[in-house]
Amino acid sequence: MWDYTDKVLELFYNPKNQGAIENSDESGVAVVFGEVGSIACGDALRLHLKIEVDSDKILDARFQTFGCTSAIASSSALTELIKGLTLDAALKVTNKEIAEYLGGLPEAKMHCSVMGQEALEAAIFKYRGIPVVAHDDDEGALVCSCFGISEAKVRRVIQENNLTTAEQVTSYIKAGGGCGSCLANIDDLIATVKQESAVGTSYKISTQIAANIATTQEQSPRALTTVQKIALIQKILDEEVRPLLIADGGDIELYDVDGDRVQVVLQGACGSCPSSTATLKVAVEAKLQERVSPSLRVEAVDPLFSLAKGR
Amino acid sequence: MNVIYLDNNATTKVDEQVIQAMLPYLTEFYGNPSSMHSFGGQVGKAVREARAQVAALLGAEDSEIIFTSCGTEGNNAAIKAALAAQPDKRHIITTQVEHAAILNVCKLLEKQGYTVTYLSVDRKGQIDLMELEASLTGNTALVSTMYANNETGVVFPIEQIGLWAKDAGAIFHVDAVQAVGKIPLNLKTSSIDMLTLSGHKLHAPKGMGALYVRRGVRFRPLLIGGHQERGRRAGTENVPGIIGLGKAAELAQVHLKDVQREKALRDRLEKGLLSTINDTEVNGDITQRLPNTTSIGFKYIEGEAILLSLNQYGICASSGSACTSGSLEPSHVLRAMGLPYTTLHGSIRFSLSRYTTEAEIDRVLEVMPPIVERLRTISPFNNDQADWLQGREEALAH
């Protein structure tokens, strides 16, 4: 048996807001429903909303769910979370918030919370006349044909929930949970999303260091002895460069200084970052040129090479 | 709250007489049955008696029984032994509805260059003998099928399968984990070459099983080491487990004559549920079936939700739905039978034992209708949408 929280069990045995909302033709009020999933998939949710037209406020929310314990509890939690919100505020409710409301869900059941978020979007989009086919998630090639899940949706869930394994993706949106033939593609997508995220991080670091250089009040480099030069390079790397890189999952280590040639080892996220060259040139080299000597040139050394050299 | 245990195809309660038989071998008789001294010798004698008890249940000879740790080990050992004995043959026949202890071994063997034919089943869960016949070739090393399916209880035409396998020169292995103790067996007059059983399915403890290997069938051991089990399964014997299995086998033989009582209770449960709850159906061949098992599909609702609702009343059953298994795909057995999605996700297996009482069945009959009604109230699907759902299923099928 799954390890469900008391809140999940409470909302399963005594769900709140269960049922449909009938259209009463009440003035100034609209009734709409959105649905996701299907009986073939093994879970489906039809979310009904009663909306005050002038204020865009959700007056009532009810659900009909075909699914397991956590699907029913997640649906109930969703309706509790969104009642009284404006549609724009409701659209900001994430699957994480649904799971948190329940005191957590087993990871393999996270797709139940995602289903809630998607049904909410479907209902609001329908109300606003936005065609469901225009939703980002439906664009692009299918990754998982068993459950009909697109690349855009896989990318989104990886990014929003910081997922790192194909198994997690399966738990969140079912992709890969059928024949399993797309698991390798999901692994590739995880790597791509991480890489894209790292490029963004690298750009951010470069920009920040460049900004620091621009605002520095340091004067032109002094004439330094070799020992002083190495010590200063080490100090700047340790105190000004490394903290920024470490904050984003990377690191840098001084490997050697040979005249004006500064050799460093990029580690962690920086080591695998495709824009590490930009980090080196725009950020590290520029900073050392500014603070130590304009003639310095920074280059990266392969970490394996540095290990082979006994460092 | 008293537990009403209707999940006996998953595991069974250990019989009190089995426990009593085992206890001395956990306390005073702790000798190694392979030892030369009399302290170990008396244990060895008890092991031989247990072997005879298991052989008697199967209608086999004592020397044809190899004690194993479980059904999975028996199945693995049988498949590997059959292939090792016929290294020139590279084809295996099994079915789509086998237990993972067969299917996952076959998938691995495919990666190693073997060809595997997975026989399909019809809506009743029965294999097509014509498909079997067409699949058998001179290259077929092994035919491995279950005796009775663990989810539906459907019994395969074992003797016919065995005769055809023999005609083709293939070894015939039967995974009889669910059948032993529920169906009378006489392997002396059977076409079965190897047969697997598991103790915890017949009121012995978990972690104990046996593999029958017909005399004359070449066998290559899975476990290599000492000379235990006549060199066919190395490792110091699980003596208390063996004694327990022996006693359980003896008791199972006695209780075989009582299975009609179990069958009557099963039928009472089945008829009661079908008559009081609409949109329900029995999954599988109701004529060729284990006496203790019924799998019932409750349309438009999901299995785990039913199980958790039953759990509130202390009732234990099982589901073919994906949500209980950690997988996202529903039961491979029910899917292979081509059940509609409306039924597939909401199927519940009730499996009885000799301990099941009429009062327990009546309690299930009392609580199930409101459980199903409540969940159907929550579900967005219902019988009004049957045509629409049918259309969706047909579209998905294409």
Coordinates of N, CA and C in Angstrom, one line a residue, chain A residues 94-96 114 117 135-137 150-166 168-170 172-173 186-201:
Chain A
T94 N 0.3 25.9 -8.7 CA 1.2 24.8 -9.3 C 0.8 23.5 -8.8
N95 N 1.3 22.4 -9.5 CA 1.1 21.1 -9.0 C 1.8 20.9 -7.6
K96 N 2.9 21.6 -7.4 CA 3.6 21.5 -6.1 C 2.7 22.0 -5.0
V114 N -0.3 17.0 -11.1 CA -0.1 17.6 -12.4 C -1.4 17.6 -13.1
Q117 N -3.5 20.6 -12.0 CA -3.0 21.8 -12.6 C -3.5 21.9 -14.1
H135 N -2.3 25.4 -26.7 CA -1.5 25.3 -25.5 C -0.1 24.8 -25.8
D136 N 0.9 25.4 -25.2 CA 2.3 25.0 -25.5 C 2.5 23.5 -25.4
D137 N 1.8 22.9 -24.4 CA 2.1 21.5 -24.1 C 1.7 20.6 -25.3
S150 N 3.8 15.4 -25.2 CA 4.6 16.1 -26.1 C 6.0 16.5 -25.5
E151 N 6.9 16.9 -26.3 CA 8.2 17.3 -25.9 C 8.1 18.6 -25.0
A152 N 7.2 19.5 -25.4 CA 7.1 20.7 -24.7 C 6.6 20.4 -23.2
K153 N 5.7 19.5 -23.1 CA 5.2 19.2 -21.7 C 6.3 18.5 -20.9
V154 N 7.1 17.7 -21.5 CA 8.2 17.0 -20.8 C 9.2 18.1 -20.3
R155 N 9.5 19.0 -21.2 CA 10.4 20.0 -20.9 C 9.9 20.9 -19.7
R156 N 8.6 21.2 -19.8 CA 8.1 22.1 -18.8 C 8.1 21.4 -17.4
V157 N 7.8 20.2 -17.3 CA 7.7 19.5 -16.0 C 9.2 19.3 -15.5
I158 N 10.1 19.1 -16.4 CA 11.5 19.0 -15.9 C 11.9 20.3 -15.3
Q159 N 11.7 21.4 -16.0 CA 12.1 22.7 -15.5 C 11.4 23.1 -14.3
E160 N 10.1 23.0 -14.2 CA 9.3 23.5 -13.1 C 9.6 22.7 -11.8
N161 N 9.9 21.4 -12.0 CA 10.0 20.6 -10.8 C 11.5 20.2 -10.6
N162 N 12.4 20.7 -11.4 CA 13.8 20.5 -11.3 C 14.1 18.9 -11.3
L163 N 13.5 18.2 -12.2 CA 13.6 16.8 -12.3 C 15.0 16.4 -12.9
T164 N 15.5 15.3 -12.4 CA 16.8 14.9 -12.9 C 16.9 13.5 -13.5
T165 N 15.8 12.7 -13.3 CA 15.8 11.4 -13.9 C 14.5 11.1 -14.7
A166 N 14.6 10.2 -15.6 CA 13.5 9.8 -16.5 C 12.4 9.2 -15.6
Q168 N 11.6 10.1 -12.6 CA 10.8 11.2 -12.0 C 9.8 11.8 -13.0
V169 N 10.3 11.9 -14.3 CA 9.4 12.4 -15.3 C 8.1 11.5 -15.4
T170 N 8.4 10.2 -15.4 CA 7.3 9.2 -15.4 C 6.3 9.4 -14.3
Y172 N 5.7 12.1 -12.7 CA 5.0 13.4 -12.7 C 4.0 13.5 -13.8
I173 N 4.3 12.9 -15.0 CA 3.4 13.1 -16.1 C 3.1 11.8 -16.9
I186 N 13.8 10.7 -23.1 CA 13.5 11.6 -21.9 C 14.8 11.9 -21.2
D187 N 15.7 10.9 -21.1 CA 17.0 11.2 -20.5 C 17.7 12.3 -21.3
D188 N 17.6 12.2 -22.7 CA 18.3 13.2 -23.5 C 17.6 14.6 -23.3
L189 N 16.3 14.6 -23.1 CA 15.7 15.9 -22.9 C 16.1 16.5 -21.5
I190 N 16.2 15.7 -20.5 CA 16.7 16.2 -19.2 C 18.1 16.8 -19.4
A191 N 19.0 16.1 -20.1 CA 20.3 16.7 -20.3 C 20.2 18.0 -21.1
T192 N 19.4 18.1 -22.1 CA 19.3 19.3 -22.9 C 18.8 20.4 -22.0
V193 N 17.7 20.2 -21.2 CA 17.1 21.2 -20.4 C 18.2 21.7 -19.4
K194 N 18.9 20.8 -18.8 CA 20.0 21.1 -17.8 C 21.1 22.0 -18.5
Q195 N 21.4 21.6 -19.7 CA 22.4 22.3 -20.5 C 22.0 23.7 -20.8
E196 N 20.7 23.8 -21.2 CA 20.2 25.2 -21.5 C 20.2 26.0 -20.3
S197 N 19.8 25.4 -19.1 CA 19.8 26.1 -17.9 C 21.2 26.6 -17.5
A198 N 22.2 25.7 -17.7 CA 23.6 26.0 -17.4 C 24.1 27.2 -18.3
V199 N 23.7 27.2 -19.5 CA 24.1 28.3 -20.4 C 23.5 29.6 -19.8
G200 N 22.3 29.6 -19.4 CA 21.7 30.8 -18.8 C 22.5 31.2 -17.5
T201 N 22.9 30.2 -16.7 CA 23.6 30.5 -15.5 C 25.0 31.1 -15.8

